[in-house]
Amino acid sequence: MPKPRPAKRRRLTPPDSEADSAAKRRAGPSLSNPTWDLEDTYAQRPRKTKVKAANKLPIRTAEGWVVPEAQEEVGEPEDAAYAQAGAEADDDDMADAPEPEPEPKLSNREQVMHAKEELARLAGLINEDPEEHAPALKALAHVAASPNVAVKKLAMATQCAVYKDIIPGYRIRPIGEDDMGSKISKEVRKLRQYEQGLVGGYQDYIRELEKLARGGRDRSPEAESLVSAAIACACNLLLAVPHFNFRGDLLKILVNKLSTKKLDNDYTKCIQTLEKLFENDDDGRPSLDAVTMLTKMIKGKHFQVHESTINTFLHLRLLTEFNHKGSDRRIDKDTSDGPKPKQKRVYRSKKERKMAKERKEVENVMKEADAVVTHEERDKMQAETLKLVFALYFRILKARTPHLMGAVLEGLARYAHLINQDFFGDLLEALKDLIRDAEEDEEEEQDEQQVRNITREQLLCVVTAFALLQGQEASKAASTLHLDLDFFIGHLYRTLHGAAMNADIELGAKSLRLPDPLATEAPSAAVSKVNAQTTVVLLLRSLTAVLVPPIAARAVPPVRVAAFTKQLLSAALQLPEKSATAVLALLGRVAKVQGKKVAGLWNTEERRGDGVFDPLRGELESSNPFASTAWEGELLRLHYCPKVREAAALVEKTIKEV
């Protein structure tokens, strides 16, 4: 067996110096001098260009057939030094080349001008064909996301105007699973996609308005202007399209603003919007939603809101359109609306009943499509609204909130004809409690006179009580409910002397001082037509209800008429000229209607009383008015005001003619 070949041994040599290594690299590899730089040396060798064969067909020209020339493939650089030199040259060129200039920043005015042009273009496209240019709604929302405040407000206003124009006159319902699987035509599918896109874009817009209307910690003028713009857009949309989707979100924006204590122009804008909404509401559902949210907010704030919020209820259309009486718990309905008697029912076969049912369903669908609200549905909505209003009024009466008492009492006087007998007794008892508490606290609460006018509240209670009776047909209500109004009449009699000595009797509840021109409160919010009657006007309204009641209840006792006449003559001597003229005009009406009962005050021969007249006696019947004479008439005939002298002479002339 042959021996195996021995392994080749490699001779180890000491490492060369750097100079020797460089010389060997320049000399190249050799068999006697093996190196490990063969790969680098091979990479640095020049490449051979490959000639590509002419694989194209000859071309015929005027000179004859021409064969296309072969193309050379572009190889790599000839050596690494050339490549490195080229790279360095590129770097030098990039370094020497000028840097690209940034786009010039537009000024604020230029940004606004560009935004106006873009918004006008998008709005024109949408108004031209909303279904075809529906994606432009997203473009409007993109412009509204600009950080520029002026551009943002312009985009919000443009979106508001566009949505007001393109929103249909019906409410778009969401698509259910059954509708998704049904077969529909191409036109219906296109319309459905457009409607769903419209609802989605509108919802995003409302959410953005709600976010901006809340504001934040930033109290800069720009942030406040965004809040005002968002509230203005919400008010415009609520008045323009109250029937459309997301009405509750718009109402939430307004109610959140009314819950604040800052009375500015935005607050006034919200109040005016709600008043117009109540006045223009035909079906009653928007009013019901608004009143529901307002009552919840007022209860949540523990009645610490401005009285103008309560006064918005006086603009509801149910005050003039609703014909049923109600309370905070139920509404009285006519018996004619009930089911028909058995003998009047018409017999119908099963087939006829089925056809009638189908016909009724079709009619309901047609009414819903036409957005027609029947009288029954409107009465139902107004009945629920009335219950909410009465419940809030009664809660405020129980809570005895000072700054809301005037608004609530005047509201009850306006709603007197809609209050049923179940609610009537509770209200009268609450009014009596208010008067008793006011009489007890009148001397102790001198510091609250700037906020609370106790005399005015007492007169409002009396006016409200008699207004309730007139709404309930006082003659019938007094006999059926056994109500006694002597308490209110006696309190009014005791109030006459104090009211006559009041220096502010001709000033309203909010006119004791001139408004501060530097105050943050909006002028329109400070001046209100509701609960603005002067004290003398309330006094005359109360006296008219007592002395000159309606024809059905003219049975006024002679002692009551004489006692009030004597007190009013004494009060006319102390009142200002306008108030004195108004009181004497009332006495002239009393002389025409009840002249025979008070003639003894002017004719001493017909005097029937014995004793002394006591004007300060608390009880009216025991004051003995016929024991005195109307001597104040002689002084009134010498009054400095000609109108007062004429009114006093007219009263005496009327008494003599009776």
XYZ file of C-alpha atoms in Angstrom:
658
model
C 0.000 0.000 0.000
C 1.539 3.327 -0.993
C 2.225 5.894 1.675
C 0.027 9.004 1.783
C 1.394 12.246 0.422
C 2.692 14.471 3.199
C 0.938 17.760 3.826
C 2.497 20.849 2.272
C 4.224 23.030 4.726
C 4.139 26.820 4.354
C 7.141 28.852 5.206
C 6.497 31.682 7.605
C 8.263 34.946 6.953
C 8.513 37.933 9.203
C 6.290 40.856 8.337
C 7.728 43.441 6.021
C 7.949 47.076 6.719
C 5.438 49.556 5.362
C 7.794 50.723 2.622
C 8.462 47.147 1.436
C 4.767 46.406 1.420
C 4.027 49.433 -0.732
C 6.814 48.475 -3.165
C 5.512 44.951 -3.473
C 1.982 46.252 -4.149
C 3.336 48.469 -6.904
C 5.266 45.549 -8.399
C 2.196 43.366 -8.476
C 1.810 39.771 -7.418
C 4.381 37.132 -8.301
C 4.817 33.483 -7.681
C 7.852 34.054 -5.546
C 6.137 36.838 -3.574
C 2.615 35.736 -2.766
C 0.308 38.440 -1.315
C -3.187 38.615 0.036
C -4.201 41.675 -2.057
C -5.206 39.776 -5.138
C -8.901 40.723 -4.831
C -8.151 44.428 -4.484
C -5.766 44.305 -7.394
C -8.339 42.555 -9.547
C -11.009 45.078 -8.629
C -8.746 47.931 -9.684
C -8.116 46.475 -13.169
C -9.989 48.181 -16.049
C -13.141 46.570 -17.332
C -13.614 45.558 -20.924
C -16.589 46.986 -22.728
C -18.910 44.480 -24.231
C -20.239 45.221 -27.656
C -23.870 44.404 -27.945
C -24.773 42.583 -31.108
C -26.975 44.392 -33.556
C -30.254 42.683 -33.029
C -32.344 45.289 -34.818
C -33.649 44.948 -38.341
C -32.174 47.063 -41.147
C -33.914 50.326 -41.958
C -34.665 51.367 -45.540
C -33.748 54.961 -46.327
C -33.377 57.046 -49.476
C -29.743 55.972 -49.709
C -30.584 52.307 -49.261
C -30.755 49.797 -46.439
C -28.961 50.845 -43.239
C -28.062 48.421 -40.453
C -28.284 49.962 -36.923
C -24.945 50.223 -35.177
C -24.198 48.135 -32.149
C -24.465 49.904 -28.773
C -21.785 49.716 -26.162
C -22.773 48.912 -22.640
C -21.646 51.431 -20.158
C -19.299 49.705 -17.811
C -17.925 50.653 -14.478
C -15.207 53.300 -14.172
C -11.826 52.292 -15.425
C -10.290 52.374 -12.004
C -11.092 53.199 -8.409
C -9.213 56.466 -8.592
C -11.538 57.679 -11.358
C -14.582 56.673 -9.343
C -13.270 58.378 -6.241
C -12.407 61.473 -8.249
C -15.894 61.530 -9.712
C -17.487 61.197 -6.301
C -15.335 64.007 -4.931
C -16.227 66.144 -7.940
C -19.944 65.521 -7.295
C -19.489 66.479 -3.672
C -17.721 69.653 -4.707
C -20.539 70.473 -7.134
C -23.156 69.904 -4.417
C -21.175 72.114 -2.071
C -20.796 74.844 -4.655
C -24.471 74.643 -5.745
C -26.796 77.178 -3.979
C -29.211 75.783 -1.378
C -32.912 75.720 -2.431
C -34.704 78.781 -1.071
C -37.713 78.061 1.233
C -41.114 79.057 0.040
C -41.897 82.652 1.001
C -44.204 82.900 4.020
C -47.469 84.628 3.194
C -48.658 87.496 5.291
C -51.871 87.304 7.269
C -53.704 89.401 4.704
C -52.515 87.218 1.825
C -53.576 84.075 3.677
C -57.034 85.522 4.207
C -57.324 86.523 0.540
C -56.276 83.062 -0.652
C -58.697 81.468 1.806
C -61.536 83.672 0.575
C -60.902 82.656 -3.012
C -60.734 78.974 -2.127
C -63.844 79.114 0.031
C -65.766 80.965 -2.668
C -64.739 78.380 -5.237
C -65.739 75.441 -3.038
C -69.033 77.033 -2.004
C -69.874 77.758 -5.646
C -69.228 74.149 -6.628
C -71.405 72.804 -3.814
C -74.280 75.151 -4.540
C -74.074 74.336 -8.238
C -74.524 70.576 -7.760
C -74.321 69.278 -4.162
C -74.512 65.612 -5.126
C -71.773 65.887 -7.739
C -69.408 67.974 -5.606
C -70.066 66.378 -2.219
C -66.306 65.859 -1.556
C -65.989 69.653 -1.444
C -67.556 69.507 2.030
C -64.436 67.750 3.295
C -62.308 70.384 1.573
C -64.211 73.076 3.488
C -63.574 71.231 6.742
C -59.877 71.033 5.826
C -59.735 74.812 5.343
C -61.522 75.252 8.687
C -58.670 73.348 10.384
C -56.268 76.204 9.582
C -54.319 77.621 12.549
C -55.082 81.128 11.303
C -57.985 82.466 13.379
C -59.345 84.735 10.637
C -59.309 81.897 8.088
C -60.925 79.558 10.596
C -63.811 81.954 11.256
C -64.345 82.506 7.527
C -64.439 78.766 6.919
C -66.922 78.233 9.770
C -69.231 80.923 8.410
C -68.955 79.466 4.898
C -69.815 75.989 6.157
C -72.822 77.401 7.997
C -74.113 79.139 4.860
C -73.512 76.075 2.675
C -75.282 73.675 5.035
C -78.236 76.053 5.337
C -78.592 75.975 1.537
C -78.157 72.256 0.873
C -79.899 70.690 3.873
C -83.199 69.173 2.702
C -86.572 69.914 4.245
C -86.800 66.512 5.935
C -84.900 64.573 8.558
C -82.492 61.912 7.248
C -82.872 58.668 9.122
C -79.948 56.235 9.563
C -79.742 53.223 7.271
C -80.597 49.944 8.964
C -79.423 46.432 8.213
C -82.618 45.650 6.343
C -82.091 48.639 4.066
C -78.507 47.640 3.328
C -79.568 44.242 1.979
C -82.488 45.483 -0.101
C -82.223 45.950 -3.849
C -82.382 49.556 -4.922
C -81.844 51.411 -8.163
C -78.701 53.274 -9.098
C -80.285 56.691 -8.539
C -81.536 55.723 -5.089
C -78.119 54.349 -4.158
C -76.459 57.560 -5.302
C -78.922 59.699 -3.341
C -78.463 57.537 -0.253
C -74.698 57.856 -0.392
C -74.992 61.621 -0.750
C -77.387 61.892 2.196
C -75.196 59.796 4.468
C -72.153 61.839 3.468
C -74.075 65.039 4.155
C -75.116 63.823 7.599
C -71.573 62.737 8.432
C -70.032 66.045 7.402
C -72.731 67.995 9.223
C -72.158 65.984 12.400
C -68.419 66.668 12.290
C -69.142 70.370 11.811
C -71.524 70.459 14.793
C -68.949 68.693 16.960
C -66.335 71.252 15.991
C -68.753 74.068 16.868
C -69.466 72.479 20.232
C -65.752 72.140 20.943
C -65.037 75.761 20.037
C -68.085 77.109 21.893
C -66.889 75.580 25.161
C -63.698 77.592 24.913
C -60.866 76.827 27.265
C -58.356 78.383 29.548
C -57.171 80.695 26.803
C -58.877 84.051 27.387
C -57.171 85.941 24.581
C -59.262 88.101 22.208
C -58.676 85.620 19.368
C -59.972 82.699 21.424
C -63.009 84.708 22.537
C -63.742 85.641 18.918
C -63.714 81.953 17.970
C -66.194 81.209 20.755
C -68.493 83.986 19.549
C -68.269 82.783 15.945
C -69.116 79.203 16.939
C -72.133 80.318 18.998
C -73.356 82.558 16.167
C -73.136 79.679 13.673
C -75.035 77.381 16.039
C -77.783 79.988 16.505
C -78.147 80.504 12.756
C -78.360 76.787 12.061
C -80.905 76.238 14.827
C -83.207 78.886 13.399
C -82.691 77.854 9.768
C -82.937 74.042 10.023
C -84.592 73.100 13.340
C -86.135 70.011 11.718
C -82.830 68.427 10.673
C -80.591 65.962 12.461
C -78.528 66.874 15.541
C -80.928 69.560 16.760
C -80.179 68.454 20.310
C -76.461 69.142 19.843
C -77.196 72.693 18.691
C -79.506 73.243 21.656
C -76.796 71.919 23.954
C -74.421 74.642 22.746
C -76.972 77.351 23.583
C -77.987 75.872 26.935
C -74.349 75.542 28.024
C -73.877 79.233 27.317
C -77.020 80.132 29.294
C -75.711 78.183 32.289
C -72.799 80.598 32.714
C -72.876 83.738 34.833
C -71.302 85.950 32.171
C -73.967 88.111 30.532
C -72.376 89.223 27.273
C -73.489 89.559 23.678
C -73.255 85.802 23.136
C -75.637 85.249 26.044
C -78.091 87.728 24.549
C -77.753 86.042 21.155
C -78.714 82.681 22.676
C -81.728 84.182 24.471
C -82.997 85.833 21.307
C -82.484 82.625 19.334
C -84.562 80.596 21.777
C -87.323 83.211 21.731
C -87.469 83.132 17.929
C -87.380 79.341 17.963
C -90.387 79.238 20.298
C -92.297 81.807 18.236
C -91.650 80.079 14.887
C -92.178 76.507 16.050
C -95.114 74.928 14.215
C -95.017 71.299 15.338
C -93.942 71.744 18.969
C -91.117 69.197 19.069
C -88.193 71.689 18.955
C -89.845 73.693 21.750
C -90.271 70.539 23.820
C -86.600 69.620 23.390
C -85.459 73.123 24.294
C -87.689 73.381 27.388
C -86.583 69.921 28.544
C -82.910 70.860 28.337
C -83.505 74.248 29.972
C -85.394 72.799 32.941
C -82.699 70.172 33.512
C -79.988 72.824 33.368
C -81.831 75.165 35.755
C -82.405 72.390 38.287
C -78.789 71.289 37.968
C -77.613 74.844 38.657
C -79.927 75.025 41.707
C -81.889 77.883 40.097
C -78.818 80.141 40.008
C -79.486 81.488 36.516
C -80.500 84.838 35.107
C -84.216 85.573 35.009
C -84.122 86.120 31.239
C -83.750 82.345 30.904
C -87.104 81.884 32.670
C -88.699 84.652 30.617
C -88.103 82.722 27.394
C -91.070 80.504 28.348
C -93.381 83.472 27.753
C -92.666 83.205 24.010
C -94.035 79.671 23.650
C -96.837 79.368 21.149
C -98.903 77.217 23.491
C -99.883 80.423 25.314
C -102.156 81.286 22.400
C -102.708 77.929 20.667
C -103.214 75.398 23.467
C -106.817 75.052 24.653
C -106.573 72.554 27.518
C -105.911 73.237 31.175
C -103.199 71.385 33.018
C -100.810 71.186 35.936
C -97.341 69.853 36.592
C -98.683 66.278 36.594
C -101.478 65.958 34.049
C -103.423 67.741 31.308
C -107.217 67.903 31.182
C -108.526 66.533 27.886
C -111.896 66.962 26.274
C -114.258 64.031 26.547
C -115.009 64.366 22.845
C -111.547 63.029 22.064
C -112.281 59.677 23.696
C -113.398 56.464 22.011
C -116.703 56.417 20.250
C -119.707 54.867 21.996
C -120.535 51.275 21.183
C -123.774 52.036 19.391
C -122.048 54.403 16.949
C -119.445 51.913 15.738
C -119.852 50.709 12.176
C -119.468 47.015 11.523
C -116.647 46.146 9.122
C -115.504 42.792 7.872
C -112.024 41.440 8.421
C -110.996 42.329 4.898
C -112.243 45.899 5.286
C -110.397 46.303 8.591
C -107.209 45.023 6.983
C -107.551 47.413 4.060
C -108.247 50.322 6.423
C -105.154 49.457 8.440
C -102.976 49.347 5.334
C -104.453 52.618 4.111
C -103.704 54.242 7.461
C -100.100 53.053 7.353
C -99.665 54.503 3.879
C -101.143 57.807 5.053
C -98.743 57.897 7.993
C -95.781 57.261 5.684
C -96.930 60.020 3.341
C -97.339 62.443 6.231
C -93.889 61.602 7.510
C -92.419 62.113 4.044
C -94.180 65.456 3.664
C -93.128 66.491 7.207
C -96.734 67.272 8.091
C -97.607 67.467 11.780
C -101.192 66.869 12.779
C -103.056 68.876 15.388
C -103.102 65.868 17.717
C -99.317 65.526 17.655
C -98.820 69.243 18.185
C -101.241 69.259 21.130
C -99.386 66.317 22.612
C -96.030 68.103 22.353
C -97.455 71.317 23.774
C -99.078 69.429 26.656
C -95.728 67.921 27.665
C -94.100 71.335 27.385
C -96.767 72.899 29.614
C -96.222 70.288 32.319
C -92.486 70.978 32.328
C -93.033 74.746 32.596
C -95.491 74.403 35.508
C -93.192 71.974 37.312
C -90.288 74.411 37.084
C -92.410 77.358 38.243
C -93.668 75.442 41.255
C -90.153 74.281 42.235
C -88.882 77.864 42.147
C -91.808 78.994 44.302
C -90.958 76.338 46.867
C -87.243 77.169 46.760
C -88.012 80.918 47.257
C -85.194 81.998 44.936
C -85.181 85.806 45.358
C -83.999 86.951 41.935
C -86.400 84.639 40.065
C -89.601 85.351 41.994
C -90.674 88.242 39.777
C -90.209 86.251 36.565
C -92.035 83.219 37.957
C -94.985 85.200 39.308
C -95.435 87.082 36.059
C -95.150 83.819 34.153
C -97.889 82.271 36.285
C -100.081 85.309 35.634
C -99.601 84.828 31.885
C -100.340 81.093 32.120
C -103.352 81.570 34.418
C -105.887 80.505 31.762
C -104.085 77.164 31.326
C -103.971 76.156 35.001
C -106.483 73.550 36.098
C -108.208 73.394 39.478
C -105.874 70.721 40.866
C -102.908 73.043 40.534
C -104.849 76.175 41.438
C -105.182 75.549 45.172
C -101.493 74.682 45.617
C -100.437 77.862 43.864
C -102.663 80.082 46.011
C -101.263 78.519 49.169
C -97.729 79.093 47.905
C -98.551 82.737 47.166
C -99.962 83.206 50.667
C -96.793 81.766 52.173
C -94.712 84.168 50.132
C -96.670 87.165 51.359
C -96.470 86.024 55.007
C -92.711 85.519 54.791
C -92.292 88.911 53.135
C -94.261 90.641 55.898
C -92.122 88.990 58.574
C -88.791 89.668 56.906
C -89.526 93.141 55.571
C -87.849 94.923 58.490
C -84.977 92.459 58.914
C -83.803 92.174 55.296
C -82.830 95.766 54.624
C -79.524 94.703 53.069
C -81.279 92.733 50.327
C -83.246 95.657 48.963
C -80.821 96.085 46.098
C -81.478 92.515 44.951
C -84.977 91.902 46.224
C -87.882 94.358 46.247
C -90.269 92.882 48.828
C -93.123 95.330 48.155
C -92.936 94.542 44.484
C -93.015 90.777 45.150
C -96.083 91.163 47.364
C -97.916 93.101 44.665
C -96.923 90.478 42.108
C -98.408 87.782 44.347
C -101.696 89.680 44.550
C -101.765 90.304 40.799
C -101.027 86.645 40.127
C -103.761 85.459 42.477
C -106.441 87.569 40.794
C -105.125 86.671 37.341
C -105.481 83.000 38.268
C -109.046 83.583 39.339
C -109.898 85.424 36.133
C -108.450 82.571 34.120
C -110.543 80.102 36.086
C -113.759 82.113 35.807
C -113.630 83.453 39.345
C -117.354 83.173 40.103
C -117.437 79.451 39.322
C -114.031 78.668 40.784
C -114.804 80.379 44.091
C -118.018 78.397 44.486
C -116.597 75.023 43.507
C -113.205 75.295 45.202
C -114.359 77.376 48.182
C -111.421 79.769 47.760
C -111.134 82.851 49.932
C -109.281 85.841 48.493
C -109.830 88.064 51.529
C -106.232 87.398 52.551
C -104.900 89.050 49.384
C -107.419 91.909 49.579
C -106.500 92.665 53.194
C -102.799 92.636 52.386
C -103.355 95.029 49.494
C -105.264 97.393 51.782
C -102.408 97.413 54.289
C -99.863 98.055 51.525
C -101.424 101.278 50.218
C -99.910 103.689 52.748
C -96.401 102.265 52.448
C -96.566 102.253 48.644
C -97.721 105.890 48.554
C -94.675 106.954 50.595
C -92.264 105.037 48.343
C -90.041 107.462 46.431
C -89.293 104.871 43.712
C -92.899 103.953 42.995
C -92.621 105.104 39.376
C -89.361 103.256 38.727
C -89.160 99.739 37.368
C -87.414 96.755 38.840
C -84.203 97.505 36.945
C -84.343 101.269 36.497
C -83.279 102.400 39.963
C -79.827 103.192 38.593
C -78.490 104.072 35.195
C -76.645 101.226 33.467
C -72.876 101.278 33.684
C -71.443 101.963 30.198
C -68.276 100.037 31.097
C -70.108 96.994 32.420
C -69.595 93.646 30.688
C -73.308 92.938 30.750
C -74.929 93.363 27.366
C -77.439 96.241 27.183
C -80.126 94.055 25.646
C -79.807 91.566 28.487
C -80.121 94.251 31.165
C -83.220 95.847 29.665
C -86.099 93.391 29.488
C -89.703 93.934 28.537
C -90.761 91.151 30.902
C -91.016 91.861 34.621
C -90.293 95.540 33.957
C -93.563 97.091 35.145
C -93.291 99.774 37.758
C -94.639 99.429 41.268
C -97.502 101.819 40.615
C -98.558 99.786 37.564
C -98.673 96.614 39.651
C -100.623 98.489 42.320
C -103.188 99.697 39.794
C -103.547 96.204 38.326
C -104.258 94.799 41.775
C -106.733 97.561 42.649
C -108.554 97.125 39.340
C -108.998 93.411 40.021
C -110.397 94.174 43.493
C -112.598 97.223 42.854
C -113.644 96.763 39.203
C -113.800 92.994 38.682
C -115.340 91.387 35.578
C -119.082 91.621 35.069
C -119.658 88.087 36.362
C -118.134 89.003 39.744
C -119.228 92.605 40.373
C -120.704 91.857 43.820
C -118.194 93.936 45.800
C -119.234 94.842 49.383
C -119.825 98.599 49.968
C -117.462 98.648 52.963
C -114.601 97.360 50.803
C -115.218 99.924 48.061
C -115.491 102.805 50.539
C -112.366 101.785 52.479
C -110.249 101.562 49.336
C -111.646 104.816 47.969
C -110.782 106.672 51.166
C -107.253 105.207 51.202
C -106.651 106.036 47.548
C -107.715 109.656 48.015
C -105.215 109.998 50.854
C -102.505 108.287 48.804
C -103.107 110.617 45.831
C -101.980 113.552 47.986
C -98.529 111.956 48.395
C -97.986 110.371 44.990
C -96.155 112.020 42.070
C -98.332 113.728 39.494
C -98.395 110.844 36.990
C -99.226 108.266 39.639
C -101.823 110.574 41.221
C -103.474 111.058 37.823
C -103.605 107.286 37.264
C -105.112 106.672 40.729
C -107.782 109.313 40.223
C -108.593 107.819 36.798
C -109.163 104.488 38.553
C -111.427 106.195 41.105
C -113.381 107.649 38.188
C -114.027 104.115 36.898
C -115.027 103.019 40.384
C -117.450 105.961 40.613
C -119.112 104.904 37.353
C -119.526 101.268 38.367
C -119.857 101.470 42.167
C -120.947 105.120 42.566
C -124.023 104.447 44.702
C -121.971 102.489 47.231
C -119.498 105.341 47.905
C -121.717 108.403 47.450
C -121.912 108.821 51.223
C -118.269 109.878 51.355
C -119.079 113.060 49.402
C -122.573 113.767 50.793
C -122.533 114.293 54.537
C -126.313 114.083 54.709
C -126.108 110.463 53.639
C -123.551 109.589 56.242
C -124.339 106.251 57.806
C -121.308 105.486 59.936
C -120.786 106.138 63.598
C -117.487 106.447 65.369
C -114.064 107.265 63.937
C -112.383 106.112 60.758
C -109.155 104.198 61.443
C -107.028 104.061 58.249
C -104.190 102.133 59.918
C -106.355 99.288 61.144
C -105.249 95.984 59.712
C -108.738 94.618 59.130
C -110.536 96.293 56.275
C -114.107 95.694 57.451
C -113.502 97.208 60.897
C -111.848 100.403 59.659
C -115.288 102.190 59.589
C -114.833 104.155 56.304
C -118.363 105.648 56.289
C -117.579 107.556 59.490
C -115.348 109.879 57.431
C -115.740 112.131 54.396
C -113.747 112.584 51.174
C -112.145 115.837 52.328
C -109.004 115.046 50.260
C -110.937 116.072 47.132
C -110.826 119.731 48.179
C -107.021 119.621 48.400
C -106.724 117.755 45.094
C -108.750 120.493 43.405
C -105.943 122.893 44.442
C -103.129 120.620 43.195
C -100.269 122.239 41.276
C -100.706 119.859 38.306
C -103.623 120.749 35.974
C -104.205 117.089 35.054
C -104.604 116.113 38.696
C -107.093 118.944 39.243
C -109.115 117.843 36.215
C -109.144 114.190 37.330
C -110.313 115.119 40.856
C -113.091 117.309 39.472
C -114.184 114.487 37.162
C -114.526 112.074 40.072
C -116.778 114.478 42.006
C -118.842 115.144 38.880
C -119.370 111.422 38.333
C -120.479 110.929 41.951
C -123.018 113.731 41.670
C -124.456 112.271 38.458
C -125.034 108.862 40.006
